[in-house]
PDB file of C-alpha atoms in Angstrom:
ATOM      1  CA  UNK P1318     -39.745  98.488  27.111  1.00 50.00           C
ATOM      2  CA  UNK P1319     -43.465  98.169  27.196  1.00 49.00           C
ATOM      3  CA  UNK P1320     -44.300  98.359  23.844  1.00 52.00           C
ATOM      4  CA  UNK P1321     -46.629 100.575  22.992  1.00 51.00           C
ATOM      5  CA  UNK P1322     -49.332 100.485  20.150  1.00 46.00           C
ATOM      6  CA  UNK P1323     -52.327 101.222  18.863  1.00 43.00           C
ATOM      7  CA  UNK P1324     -55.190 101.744  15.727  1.00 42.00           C
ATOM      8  CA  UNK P1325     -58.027 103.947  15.190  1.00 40.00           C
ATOM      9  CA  UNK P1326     -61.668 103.012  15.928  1.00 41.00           C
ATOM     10  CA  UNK P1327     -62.070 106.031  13.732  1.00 46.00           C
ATOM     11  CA  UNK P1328     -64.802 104.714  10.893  1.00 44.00           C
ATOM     12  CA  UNK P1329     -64.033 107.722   8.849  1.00 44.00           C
ATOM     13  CA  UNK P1330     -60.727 106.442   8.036  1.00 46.00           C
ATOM     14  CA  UNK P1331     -61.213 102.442   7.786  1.00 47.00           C
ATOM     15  CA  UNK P1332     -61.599 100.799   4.181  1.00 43.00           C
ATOM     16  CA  UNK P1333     -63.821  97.651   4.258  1.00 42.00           C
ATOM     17  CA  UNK P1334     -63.361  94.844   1.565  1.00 40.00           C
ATOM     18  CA  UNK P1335     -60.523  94.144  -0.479  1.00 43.00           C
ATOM     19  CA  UNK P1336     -58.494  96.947  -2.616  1.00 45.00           C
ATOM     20  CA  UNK P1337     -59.288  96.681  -5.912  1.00 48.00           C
ATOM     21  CA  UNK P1338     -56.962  97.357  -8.951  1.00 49.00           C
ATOM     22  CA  UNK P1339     -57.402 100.871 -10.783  1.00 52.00           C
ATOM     23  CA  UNK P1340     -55.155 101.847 -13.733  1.00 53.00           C
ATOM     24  CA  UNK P1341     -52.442 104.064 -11.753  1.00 53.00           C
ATOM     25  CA  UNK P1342     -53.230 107.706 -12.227  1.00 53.00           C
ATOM     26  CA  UNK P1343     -49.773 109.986 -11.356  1.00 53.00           C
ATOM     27  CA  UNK P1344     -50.698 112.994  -9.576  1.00 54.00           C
ATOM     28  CA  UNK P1345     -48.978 116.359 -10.643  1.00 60.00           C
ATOM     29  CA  UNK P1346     -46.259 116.964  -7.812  1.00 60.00           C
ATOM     30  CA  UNK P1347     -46.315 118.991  -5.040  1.00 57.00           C
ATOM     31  CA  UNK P1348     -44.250 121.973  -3.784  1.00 59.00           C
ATOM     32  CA  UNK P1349     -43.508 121.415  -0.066  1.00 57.00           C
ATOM     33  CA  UNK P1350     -43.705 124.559   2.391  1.00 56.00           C
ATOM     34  CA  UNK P1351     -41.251 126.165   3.477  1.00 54.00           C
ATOM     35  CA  UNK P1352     -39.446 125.474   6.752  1.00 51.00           C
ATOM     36  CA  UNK P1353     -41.180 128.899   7.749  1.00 53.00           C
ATOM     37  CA  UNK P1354     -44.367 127.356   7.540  1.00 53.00           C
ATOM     38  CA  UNK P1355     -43.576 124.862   9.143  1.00 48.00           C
ATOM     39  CA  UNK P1356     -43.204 126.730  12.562  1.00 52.00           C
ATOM     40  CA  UNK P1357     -46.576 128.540  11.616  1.00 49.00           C
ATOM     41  CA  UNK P1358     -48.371 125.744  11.572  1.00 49.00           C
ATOM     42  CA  UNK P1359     -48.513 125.002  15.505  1.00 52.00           C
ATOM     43  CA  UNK P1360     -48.432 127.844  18.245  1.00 59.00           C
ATOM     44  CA  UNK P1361     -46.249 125.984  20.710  1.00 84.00           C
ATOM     45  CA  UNK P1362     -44.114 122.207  19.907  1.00 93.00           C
ATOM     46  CA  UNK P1363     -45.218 118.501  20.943  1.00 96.00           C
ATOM     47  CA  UNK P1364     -43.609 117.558  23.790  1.00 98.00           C
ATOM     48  CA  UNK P1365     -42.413 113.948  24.651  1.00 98.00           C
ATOM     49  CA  UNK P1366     -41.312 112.515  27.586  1.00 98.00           C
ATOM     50  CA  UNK P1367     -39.497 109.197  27.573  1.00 98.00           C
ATOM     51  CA  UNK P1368     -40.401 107.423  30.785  1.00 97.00           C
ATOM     52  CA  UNK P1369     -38.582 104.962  32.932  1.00 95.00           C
ATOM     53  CA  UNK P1370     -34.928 104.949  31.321  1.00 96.00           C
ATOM     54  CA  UNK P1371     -32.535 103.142  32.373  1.00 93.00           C
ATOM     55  CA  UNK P1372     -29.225 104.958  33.008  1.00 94.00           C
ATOM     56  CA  UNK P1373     -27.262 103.752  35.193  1.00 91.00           C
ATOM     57  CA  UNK P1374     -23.537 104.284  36.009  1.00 88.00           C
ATOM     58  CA  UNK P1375     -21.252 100.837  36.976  1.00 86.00           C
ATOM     59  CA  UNK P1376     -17.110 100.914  37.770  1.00 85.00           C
ATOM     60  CA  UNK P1377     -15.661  98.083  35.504  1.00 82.00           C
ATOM     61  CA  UNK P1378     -12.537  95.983  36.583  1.00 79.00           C
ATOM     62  CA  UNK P1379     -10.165  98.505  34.465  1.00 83.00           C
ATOM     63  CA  UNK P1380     -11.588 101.252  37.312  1.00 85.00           C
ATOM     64  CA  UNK P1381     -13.603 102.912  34.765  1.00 87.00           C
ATOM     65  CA  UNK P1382     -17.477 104.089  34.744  1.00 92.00           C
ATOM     66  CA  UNK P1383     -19.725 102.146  32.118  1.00 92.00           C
ATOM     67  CA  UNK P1384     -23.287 102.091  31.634  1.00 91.00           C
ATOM     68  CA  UNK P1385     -25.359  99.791  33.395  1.00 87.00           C
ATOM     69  CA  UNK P1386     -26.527  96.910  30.250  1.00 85.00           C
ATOM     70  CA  UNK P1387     -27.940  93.742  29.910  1.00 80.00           C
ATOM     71  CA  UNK P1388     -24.683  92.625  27.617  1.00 68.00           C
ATOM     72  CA  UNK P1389     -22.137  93.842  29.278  1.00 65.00           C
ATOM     73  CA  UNK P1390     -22.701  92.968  32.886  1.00 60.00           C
ATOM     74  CA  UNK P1391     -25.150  89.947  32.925  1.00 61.00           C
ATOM     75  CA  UNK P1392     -23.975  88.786  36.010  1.00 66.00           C
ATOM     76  CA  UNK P1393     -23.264  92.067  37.495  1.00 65.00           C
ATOM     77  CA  UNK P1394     -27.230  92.272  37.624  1.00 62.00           C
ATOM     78  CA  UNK P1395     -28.057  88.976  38.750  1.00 63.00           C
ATOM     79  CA  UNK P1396     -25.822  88.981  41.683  1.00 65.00           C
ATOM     80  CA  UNK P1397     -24.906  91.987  43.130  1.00 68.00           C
ATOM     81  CA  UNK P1398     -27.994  94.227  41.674  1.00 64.00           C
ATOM     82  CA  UNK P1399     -30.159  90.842  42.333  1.00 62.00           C
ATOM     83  CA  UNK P1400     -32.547  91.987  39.415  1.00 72.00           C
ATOM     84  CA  UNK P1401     -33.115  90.139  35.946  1.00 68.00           C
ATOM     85  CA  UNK P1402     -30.258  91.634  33.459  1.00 65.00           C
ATOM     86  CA  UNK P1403     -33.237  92.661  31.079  1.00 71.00           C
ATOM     87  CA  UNK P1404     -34.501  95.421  32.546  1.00 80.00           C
ATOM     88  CA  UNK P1405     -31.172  97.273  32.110  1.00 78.00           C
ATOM     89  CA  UNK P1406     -32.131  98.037  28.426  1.00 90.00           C
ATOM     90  CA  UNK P1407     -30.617 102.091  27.815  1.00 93.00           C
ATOM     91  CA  UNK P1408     -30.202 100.714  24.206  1.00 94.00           C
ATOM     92  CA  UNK P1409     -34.182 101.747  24.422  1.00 96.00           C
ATOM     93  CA  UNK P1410     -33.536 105.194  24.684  1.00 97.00           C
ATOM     94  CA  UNK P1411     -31.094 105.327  22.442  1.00 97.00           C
ATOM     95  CA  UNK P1412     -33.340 104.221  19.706  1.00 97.00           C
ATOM     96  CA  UNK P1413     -36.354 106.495  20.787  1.00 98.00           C
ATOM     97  CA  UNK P1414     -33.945 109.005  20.772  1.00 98.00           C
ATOM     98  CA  UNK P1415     -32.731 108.939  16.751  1.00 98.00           C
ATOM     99  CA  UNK P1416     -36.354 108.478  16.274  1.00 98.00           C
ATOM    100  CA  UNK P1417     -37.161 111.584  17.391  1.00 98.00           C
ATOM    101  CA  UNK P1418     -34.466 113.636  17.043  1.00 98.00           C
ATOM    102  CA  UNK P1419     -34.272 112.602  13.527  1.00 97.00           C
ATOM    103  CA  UNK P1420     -37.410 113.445  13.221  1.00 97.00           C
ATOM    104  CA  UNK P1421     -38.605 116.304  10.013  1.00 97.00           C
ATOM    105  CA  UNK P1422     -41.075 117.378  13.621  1.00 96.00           C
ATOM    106  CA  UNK P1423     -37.575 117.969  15.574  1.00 97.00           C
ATOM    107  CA  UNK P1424     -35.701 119.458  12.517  1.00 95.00           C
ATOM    108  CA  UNK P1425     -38.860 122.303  12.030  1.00 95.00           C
ATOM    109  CA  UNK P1426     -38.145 123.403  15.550  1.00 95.00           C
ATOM    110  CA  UNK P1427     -41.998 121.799  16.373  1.00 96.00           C
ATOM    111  CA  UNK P1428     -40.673 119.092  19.304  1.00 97.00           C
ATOM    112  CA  UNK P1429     -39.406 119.553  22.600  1.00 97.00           C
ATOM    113  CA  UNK P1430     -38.125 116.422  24.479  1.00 98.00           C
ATOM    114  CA  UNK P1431     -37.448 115.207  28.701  1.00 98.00           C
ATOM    115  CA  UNK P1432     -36.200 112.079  29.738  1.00 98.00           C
ATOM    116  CA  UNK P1433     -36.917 110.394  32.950  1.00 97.00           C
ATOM    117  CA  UNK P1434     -34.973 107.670  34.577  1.00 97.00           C
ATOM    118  CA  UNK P1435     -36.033 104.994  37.094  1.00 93.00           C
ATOM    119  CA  UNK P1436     -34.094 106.683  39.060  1.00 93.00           C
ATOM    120  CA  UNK P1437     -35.892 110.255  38.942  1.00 94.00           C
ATOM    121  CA  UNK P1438     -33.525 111.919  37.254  1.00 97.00           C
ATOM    122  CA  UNK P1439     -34.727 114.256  35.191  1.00 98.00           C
ATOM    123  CA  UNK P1440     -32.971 115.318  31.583  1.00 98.00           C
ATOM    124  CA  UNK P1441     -33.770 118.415  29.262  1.00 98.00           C
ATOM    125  CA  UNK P1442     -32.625 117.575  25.782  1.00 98.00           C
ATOM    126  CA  UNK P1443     -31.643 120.346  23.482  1.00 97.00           C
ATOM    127  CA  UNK P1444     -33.094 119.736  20.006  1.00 95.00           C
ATOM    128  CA  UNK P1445     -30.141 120.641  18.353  1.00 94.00           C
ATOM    129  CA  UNK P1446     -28.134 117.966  19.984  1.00 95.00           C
ATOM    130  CA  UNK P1447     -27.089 114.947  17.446  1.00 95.00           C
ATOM    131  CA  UNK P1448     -27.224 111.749  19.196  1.00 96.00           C
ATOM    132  CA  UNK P1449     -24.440 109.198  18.656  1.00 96.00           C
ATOM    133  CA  UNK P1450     -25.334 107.204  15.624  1.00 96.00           C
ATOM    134  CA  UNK P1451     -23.463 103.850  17.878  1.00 97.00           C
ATOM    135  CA  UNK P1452     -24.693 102.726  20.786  1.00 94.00           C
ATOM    136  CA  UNK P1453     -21.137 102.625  22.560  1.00 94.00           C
ATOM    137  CA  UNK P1454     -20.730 106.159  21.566  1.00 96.00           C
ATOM    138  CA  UNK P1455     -24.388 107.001  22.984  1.00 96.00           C
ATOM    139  CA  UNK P1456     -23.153 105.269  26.408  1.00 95.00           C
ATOM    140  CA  UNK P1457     -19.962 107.002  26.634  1.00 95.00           C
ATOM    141  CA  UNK P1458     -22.029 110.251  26.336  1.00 96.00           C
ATOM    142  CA  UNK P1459     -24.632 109.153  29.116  1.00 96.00           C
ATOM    143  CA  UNK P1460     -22.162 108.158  31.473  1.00 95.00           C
ATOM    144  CA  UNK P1461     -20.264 111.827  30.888  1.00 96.00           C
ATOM    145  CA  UNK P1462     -23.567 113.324  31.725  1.00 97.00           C
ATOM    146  CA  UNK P1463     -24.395 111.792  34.508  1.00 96.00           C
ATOM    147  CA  UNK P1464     -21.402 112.587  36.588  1.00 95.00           C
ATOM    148  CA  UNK P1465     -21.195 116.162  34.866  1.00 96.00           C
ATOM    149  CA  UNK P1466     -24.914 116.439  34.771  1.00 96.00           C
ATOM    150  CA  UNK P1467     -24.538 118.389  31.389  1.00 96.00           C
ATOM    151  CA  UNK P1468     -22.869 118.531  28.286  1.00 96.00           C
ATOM    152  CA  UNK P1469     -21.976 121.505  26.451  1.00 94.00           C
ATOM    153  CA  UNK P1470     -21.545 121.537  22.521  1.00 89.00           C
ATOM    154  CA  UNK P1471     -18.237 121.981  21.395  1.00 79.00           C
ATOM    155  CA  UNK P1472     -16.505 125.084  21.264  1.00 66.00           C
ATOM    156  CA  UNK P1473     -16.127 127.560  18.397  1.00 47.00           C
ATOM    157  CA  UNK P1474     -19.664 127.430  17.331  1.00 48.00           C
ATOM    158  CA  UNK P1475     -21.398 131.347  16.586  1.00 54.00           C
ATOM    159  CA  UNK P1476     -22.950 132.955  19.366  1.00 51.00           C
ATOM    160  CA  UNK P1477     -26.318 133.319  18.012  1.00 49.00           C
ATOM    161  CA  UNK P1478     -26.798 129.743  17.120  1.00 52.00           C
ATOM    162  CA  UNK P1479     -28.735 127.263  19.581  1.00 48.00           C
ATOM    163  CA  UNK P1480     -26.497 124.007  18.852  1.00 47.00           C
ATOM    164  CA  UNK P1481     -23.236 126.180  20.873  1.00 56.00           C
ATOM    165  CA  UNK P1482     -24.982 125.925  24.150  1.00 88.00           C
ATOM    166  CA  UNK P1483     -25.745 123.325  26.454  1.00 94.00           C
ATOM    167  CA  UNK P1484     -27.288 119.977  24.757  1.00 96.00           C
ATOM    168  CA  UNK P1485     -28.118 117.773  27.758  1.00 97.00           C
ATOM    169  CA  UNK P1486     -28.647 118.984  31.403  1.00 97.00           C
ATOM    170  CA  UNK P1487     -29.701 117.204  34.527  1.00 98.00           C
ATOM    171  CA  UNK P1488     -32.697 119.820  35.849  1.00 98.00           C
ATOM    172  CA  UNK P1489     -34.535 119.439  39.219  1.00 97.00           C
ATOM    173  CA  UNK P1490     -38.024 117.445  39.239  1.00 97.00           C
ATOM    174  CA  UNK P1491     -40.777 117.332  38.822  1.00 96.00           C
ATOM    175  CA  UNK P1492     -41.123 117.570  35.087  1.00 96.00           C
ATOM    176  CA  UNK P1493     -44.887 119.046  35.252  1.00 96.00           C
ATOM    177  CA  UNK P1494     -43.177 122.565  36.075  1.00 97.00           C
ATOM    178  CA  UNK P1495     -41.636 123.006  32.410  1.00 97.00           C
ATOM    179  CA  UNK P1496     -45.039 121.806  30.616  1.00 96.00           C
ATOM    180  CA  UNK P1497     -46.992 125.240  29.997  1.00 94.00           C
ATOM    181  CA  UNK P1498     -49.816 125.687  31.230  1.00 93.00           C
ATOM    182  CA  UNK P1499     -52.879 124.089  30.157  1.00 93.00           C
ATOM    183  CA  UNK P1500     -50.872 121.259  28.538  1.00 95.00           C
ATOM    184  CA  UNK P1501     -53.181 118.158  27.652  1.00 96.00           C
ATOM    185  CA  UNK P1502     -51.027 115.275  28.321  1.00 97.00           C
ATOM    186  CA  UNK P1503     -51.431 111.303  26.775  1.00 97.00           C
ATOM    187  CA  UNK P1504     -49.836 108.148  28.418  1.00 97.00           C
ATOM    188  CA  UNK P1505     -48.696 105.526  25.398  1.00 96.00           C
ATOM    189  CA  UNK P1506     -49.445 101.946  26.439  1.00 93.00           C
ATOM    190  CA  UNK P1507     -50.201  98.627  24.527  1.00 91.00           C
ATOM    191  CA  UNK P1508     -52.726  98.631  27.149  1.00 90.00           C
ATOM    192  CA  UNK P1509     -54.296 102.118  26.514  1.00 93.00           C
ATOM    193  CA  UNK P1510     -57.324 103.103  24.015  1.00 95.00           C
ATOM    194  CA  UNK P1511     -56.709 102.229  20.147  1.00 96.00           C
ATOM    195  CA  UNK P1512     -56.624 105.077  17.787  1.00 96.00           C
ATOM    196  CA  UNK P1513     -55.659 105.229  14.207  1.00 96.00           C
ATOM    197  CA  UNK P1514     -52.285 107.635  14.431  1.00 96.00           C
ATOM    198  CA  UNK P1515     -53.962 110.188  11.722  1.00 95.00           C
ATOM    199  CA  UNK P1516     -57.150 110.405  13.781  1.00 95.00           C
ATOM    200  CA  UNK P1517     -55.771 110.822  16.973  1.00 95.00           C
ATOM    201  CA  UNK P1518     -53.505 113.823  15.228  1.00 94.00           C
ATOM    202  CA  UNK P1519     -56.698 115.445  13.700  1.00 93.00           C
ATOM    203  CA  UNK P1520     -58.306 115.469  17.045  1.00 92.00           C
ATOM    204  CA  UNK P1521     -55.377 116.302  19.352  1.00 91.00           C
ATOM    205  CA  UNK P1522     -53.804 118.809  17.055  1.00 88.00           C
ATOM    206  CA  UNK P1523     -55.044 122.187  14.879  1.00 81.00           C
ATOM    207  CA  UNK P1524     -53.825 122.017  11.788  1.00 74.00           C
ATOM    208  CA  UNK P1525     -52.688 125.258  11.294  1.00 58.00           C
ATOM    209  CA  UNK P1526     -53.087 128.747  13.259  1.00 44.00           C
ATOM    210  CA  UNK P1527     -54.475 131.313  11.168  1.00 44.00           C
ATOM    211  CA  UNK P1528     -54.074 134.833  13.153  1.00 37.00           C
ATOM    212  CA  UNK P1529     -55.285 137.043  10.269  1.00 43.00           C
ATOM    213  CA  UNK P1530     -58.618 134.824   9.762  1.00 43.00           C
ATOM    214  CA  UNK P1531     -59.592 134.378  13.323  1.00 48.00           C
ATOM    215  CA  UNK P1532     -59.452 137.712  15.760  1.00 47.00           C
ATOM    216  CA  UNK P1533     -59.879 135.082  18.782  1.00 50.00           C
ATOM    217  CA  UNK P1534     -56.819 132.604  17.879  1.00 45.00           C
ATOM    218  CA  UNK P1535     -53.821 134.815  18.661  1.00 48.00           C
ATOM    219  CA  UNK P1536     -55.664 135.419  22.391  1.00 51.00           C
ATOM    220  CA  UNK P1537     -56.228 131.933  22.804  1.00 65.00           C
ATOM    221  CA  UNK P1538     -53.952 129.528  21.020  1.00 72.00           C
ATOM    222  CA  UNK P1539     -54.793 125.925  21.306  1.00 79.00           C
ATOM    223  CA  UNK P1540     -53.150 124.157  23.939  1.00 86.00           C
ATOM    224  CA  UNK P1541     -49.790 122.322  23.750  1.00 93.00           C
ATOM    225  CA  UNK P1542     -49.663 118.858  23.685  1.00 96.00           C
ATOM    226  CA  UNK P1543     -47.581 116.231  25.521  1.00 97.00           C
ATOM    227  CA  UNK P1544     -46.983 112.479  24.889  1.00 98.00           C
ATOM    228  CA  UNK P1545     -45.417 110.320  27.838  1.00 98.00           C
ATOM    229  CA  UNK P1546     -43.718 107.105  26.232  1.00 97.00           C
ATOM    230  CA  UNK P1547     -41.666 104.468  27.895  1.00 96.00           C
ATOM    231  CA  UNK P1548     -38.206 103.584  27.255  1.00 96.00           C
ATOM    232  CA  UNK P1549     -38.098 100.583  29.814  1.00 93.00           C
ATOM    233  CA  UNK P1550     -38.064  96.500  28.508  1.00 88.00           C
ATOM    234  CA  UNK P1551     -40.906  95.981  30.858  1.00 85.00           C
ATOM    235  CA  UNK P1552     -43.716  97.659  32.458  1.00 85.00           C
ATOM    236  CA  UNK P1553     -46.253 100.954  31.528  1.00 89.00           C
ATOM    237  CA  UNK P1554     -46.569 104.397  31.653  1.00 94.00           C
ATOM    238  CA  UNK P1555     -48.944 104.771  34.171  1.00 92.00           C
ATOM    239  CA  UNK P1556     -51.688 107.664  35.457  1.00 93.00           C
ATOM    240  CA  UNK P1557     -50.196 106.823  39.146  1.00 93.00           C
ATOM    241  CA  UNK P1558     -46.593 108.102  38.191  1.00 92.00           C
ATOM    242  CA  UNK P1559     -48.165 111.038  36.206  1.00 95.00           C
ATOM    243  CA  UNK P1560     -51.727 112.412  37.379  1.00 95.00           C
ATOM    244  CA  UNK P1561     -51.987 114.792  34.739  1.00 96.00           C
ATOM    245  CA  UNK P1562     -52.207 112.504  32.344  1.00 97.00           C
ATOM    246  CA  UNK P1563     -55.789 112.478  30.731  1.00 96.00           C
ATOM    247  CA  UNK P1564     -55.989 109.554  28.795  1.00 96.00           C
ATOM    248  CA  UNK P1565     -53.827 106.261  27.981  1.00 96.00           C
ATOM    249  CA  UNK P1566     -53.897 105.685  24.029  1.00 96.00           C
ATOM    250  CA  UNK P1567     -51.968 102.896  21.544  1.00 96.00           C
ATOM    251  CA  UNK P1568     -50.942 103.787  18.329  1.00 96.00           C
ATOM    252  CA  UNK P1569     -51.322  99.849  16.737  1.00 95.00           C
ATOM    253  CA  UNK P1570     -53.019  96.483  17.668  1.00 93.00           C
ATOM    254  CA  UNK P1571     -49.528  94.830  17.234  1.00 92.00           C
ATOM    255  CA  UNK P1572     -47.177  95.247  19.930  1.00 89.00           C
ATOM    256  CA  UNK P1573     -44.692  97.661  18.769  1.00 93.00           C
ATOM    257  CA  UNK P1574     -41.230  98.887  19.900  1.00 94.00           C
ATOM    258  CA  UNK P1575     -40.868 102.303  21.419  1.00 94.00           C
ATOM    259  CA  UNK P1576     -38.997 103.789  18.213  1.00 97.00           C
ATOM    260  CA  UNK P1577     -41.596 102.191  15.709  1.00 97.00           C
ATOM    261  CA  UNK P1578     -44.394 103.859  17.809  1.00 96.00           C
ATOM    262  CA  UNK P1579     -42.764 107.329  17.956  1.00 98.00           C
ATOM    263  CA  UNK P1580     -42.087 107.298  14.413  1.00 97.00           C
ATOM    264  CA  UNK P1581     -46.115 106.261  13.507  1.00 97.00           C
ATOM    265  CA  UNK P1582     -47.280 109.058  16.013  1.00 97.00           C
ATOM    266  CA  UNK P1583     -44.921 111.312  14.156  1.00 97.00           C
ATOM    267  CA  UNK P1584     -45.416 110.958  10.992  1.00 97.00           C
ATOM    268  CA  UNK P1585     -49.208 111.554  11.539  1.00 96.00           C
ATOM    269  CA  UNK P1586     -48.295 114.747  13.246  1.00 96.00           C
ATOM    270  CA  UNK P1587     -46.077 115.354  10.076  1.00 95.00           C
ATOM    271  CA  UNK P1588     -48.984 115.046   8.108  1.00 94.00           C
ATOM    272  CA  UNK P1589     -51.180 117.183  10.112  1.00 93.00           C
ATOM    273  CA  UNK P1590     -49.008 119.894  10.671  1.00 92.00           C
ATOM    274  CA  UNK P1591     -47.326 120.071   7.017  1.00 92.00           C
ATOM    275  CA  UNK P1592     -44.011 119.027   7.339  1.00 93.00           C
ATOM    276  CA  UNK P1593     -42.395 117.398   4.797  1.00 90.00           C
TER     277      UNK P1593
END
């Protein structure tokens, strides 16, 4: 996938020089906030889209579906598909995936997550929803929801909780309709403007929303916020595929995999928002 990366310009947060050694001074400890607080800290979740995924259904020789890989059917690609085995990578989204939906930000309730395919389809992912820990068991799963275009949790699960619905669903394009309205929405790319991850989460995101101190934040609540990340082995988010999009930004000035990016963007978020 296009890796995508950044640092901040932000001079506020950059230390010149070399560190020097100070006799190590342990802080009293801290009581982490409830999961309560948590949720009171943002108004509406983050939302991330995973771009450009590659899921693909193939019949093998045994007359069974498999998903489309660069391991499994090498040749497959190069001769019948006539396209370079590499860019059949769903292993991609399998690791963004854990990284976000293992995420303290996904386990507050603070993170809501769409996939789309190279193939437009379009995929609403239940945060409840624990994704195969092995990649065969991921692709199993993918391949069941692409010809059942959802899954449903298992049964015998109480009727108030969220996890006994439906985890994955195929829903109908385009995916601009489910962001709220007034949604400011980033493209990650290598390629897009550096910011250091803890900058770019004080500037993007409040952090906190204090009804009883402000009369004017419970009539207008800051905006939600949307990432749109790849999960391809080649290529970039672009502005053409999604106009909305106000601004491409990196996360590091090393080239970075998808997962390591998510998990630097949200751990600043993390920060910002108090999650522990």
């Amino acid at each position: 996938m296009s890796d995508h990366s950044s640092s901040s310009s932000d001079s506020s947060d950059h230390e010149d020089g070399p560190v020097s050694k100070k006799p190590k001074i342990m802080a009293p400890l801290e009581v982490a906030p409830s999961a309560s607080d948590f949720r009171a800290k943002a108004s509406q979740p983050l939302i991330v889209i995973l771009d450009q995924a590659t899921l693909e259904t193939v019949k093998n020789k045994r007359n069974v579906y498999e998903l489309l890989n660069c391991d499994d059917h090498r040749e497959l690609c190069k001769k019948k598909l006539r396209k370079g085995p590499n860019e059949f990578r769903p292993d991609i989204l399998h690791q963004e995936l854990l990284a976000l939906l293992d995420s303290p930000l996904n386990k507050a309730g603070l993170l809501k997550v769409y996939i789309s395919t190279k193939k437009s389809v379009l995929i609403d992912v239940n945060a409840s929803i624990r994704i195969p820990r092995t990649y065969k068991r991921f692709a199993g799963l993918m391949v069941q929801l692409l010809h059942k275009m959802k899954i449903k949790a298992a049964t015998g699960g109480n009727p108030g909780d969220s996890s006994s619905g439906t985890l994955l669903k195929v829903i109908k394009n385009p995916v601009s309709q489910y962001l709220p309205a007034g949604t400011r929405c980033f493209g990650m790319s290598s390629q897009g403007t550096l910011y250091r991850p803890s900058a770019l989460a004080r500037a993007l995101l409040p952090a906190s929303v204090d009804t009883k101190s402000d009369s004017n934040a419970a009539s207008s609540p800051p905006p939600p916020t949307c990432f749109i990340i790849g999960a391809m082995s080649t290529g970039h988010v672009t502005i053409e595929d999604y106009p909305f999009i106000e601004k491409m930004i990196s996360v590091s000035e090393y080239p970075l995999s998808g997962a390591a990016a998510i998990s630097r963007l949200l751990a600043a978020i993390e920060e910002q928002w108090d999650v522990v």
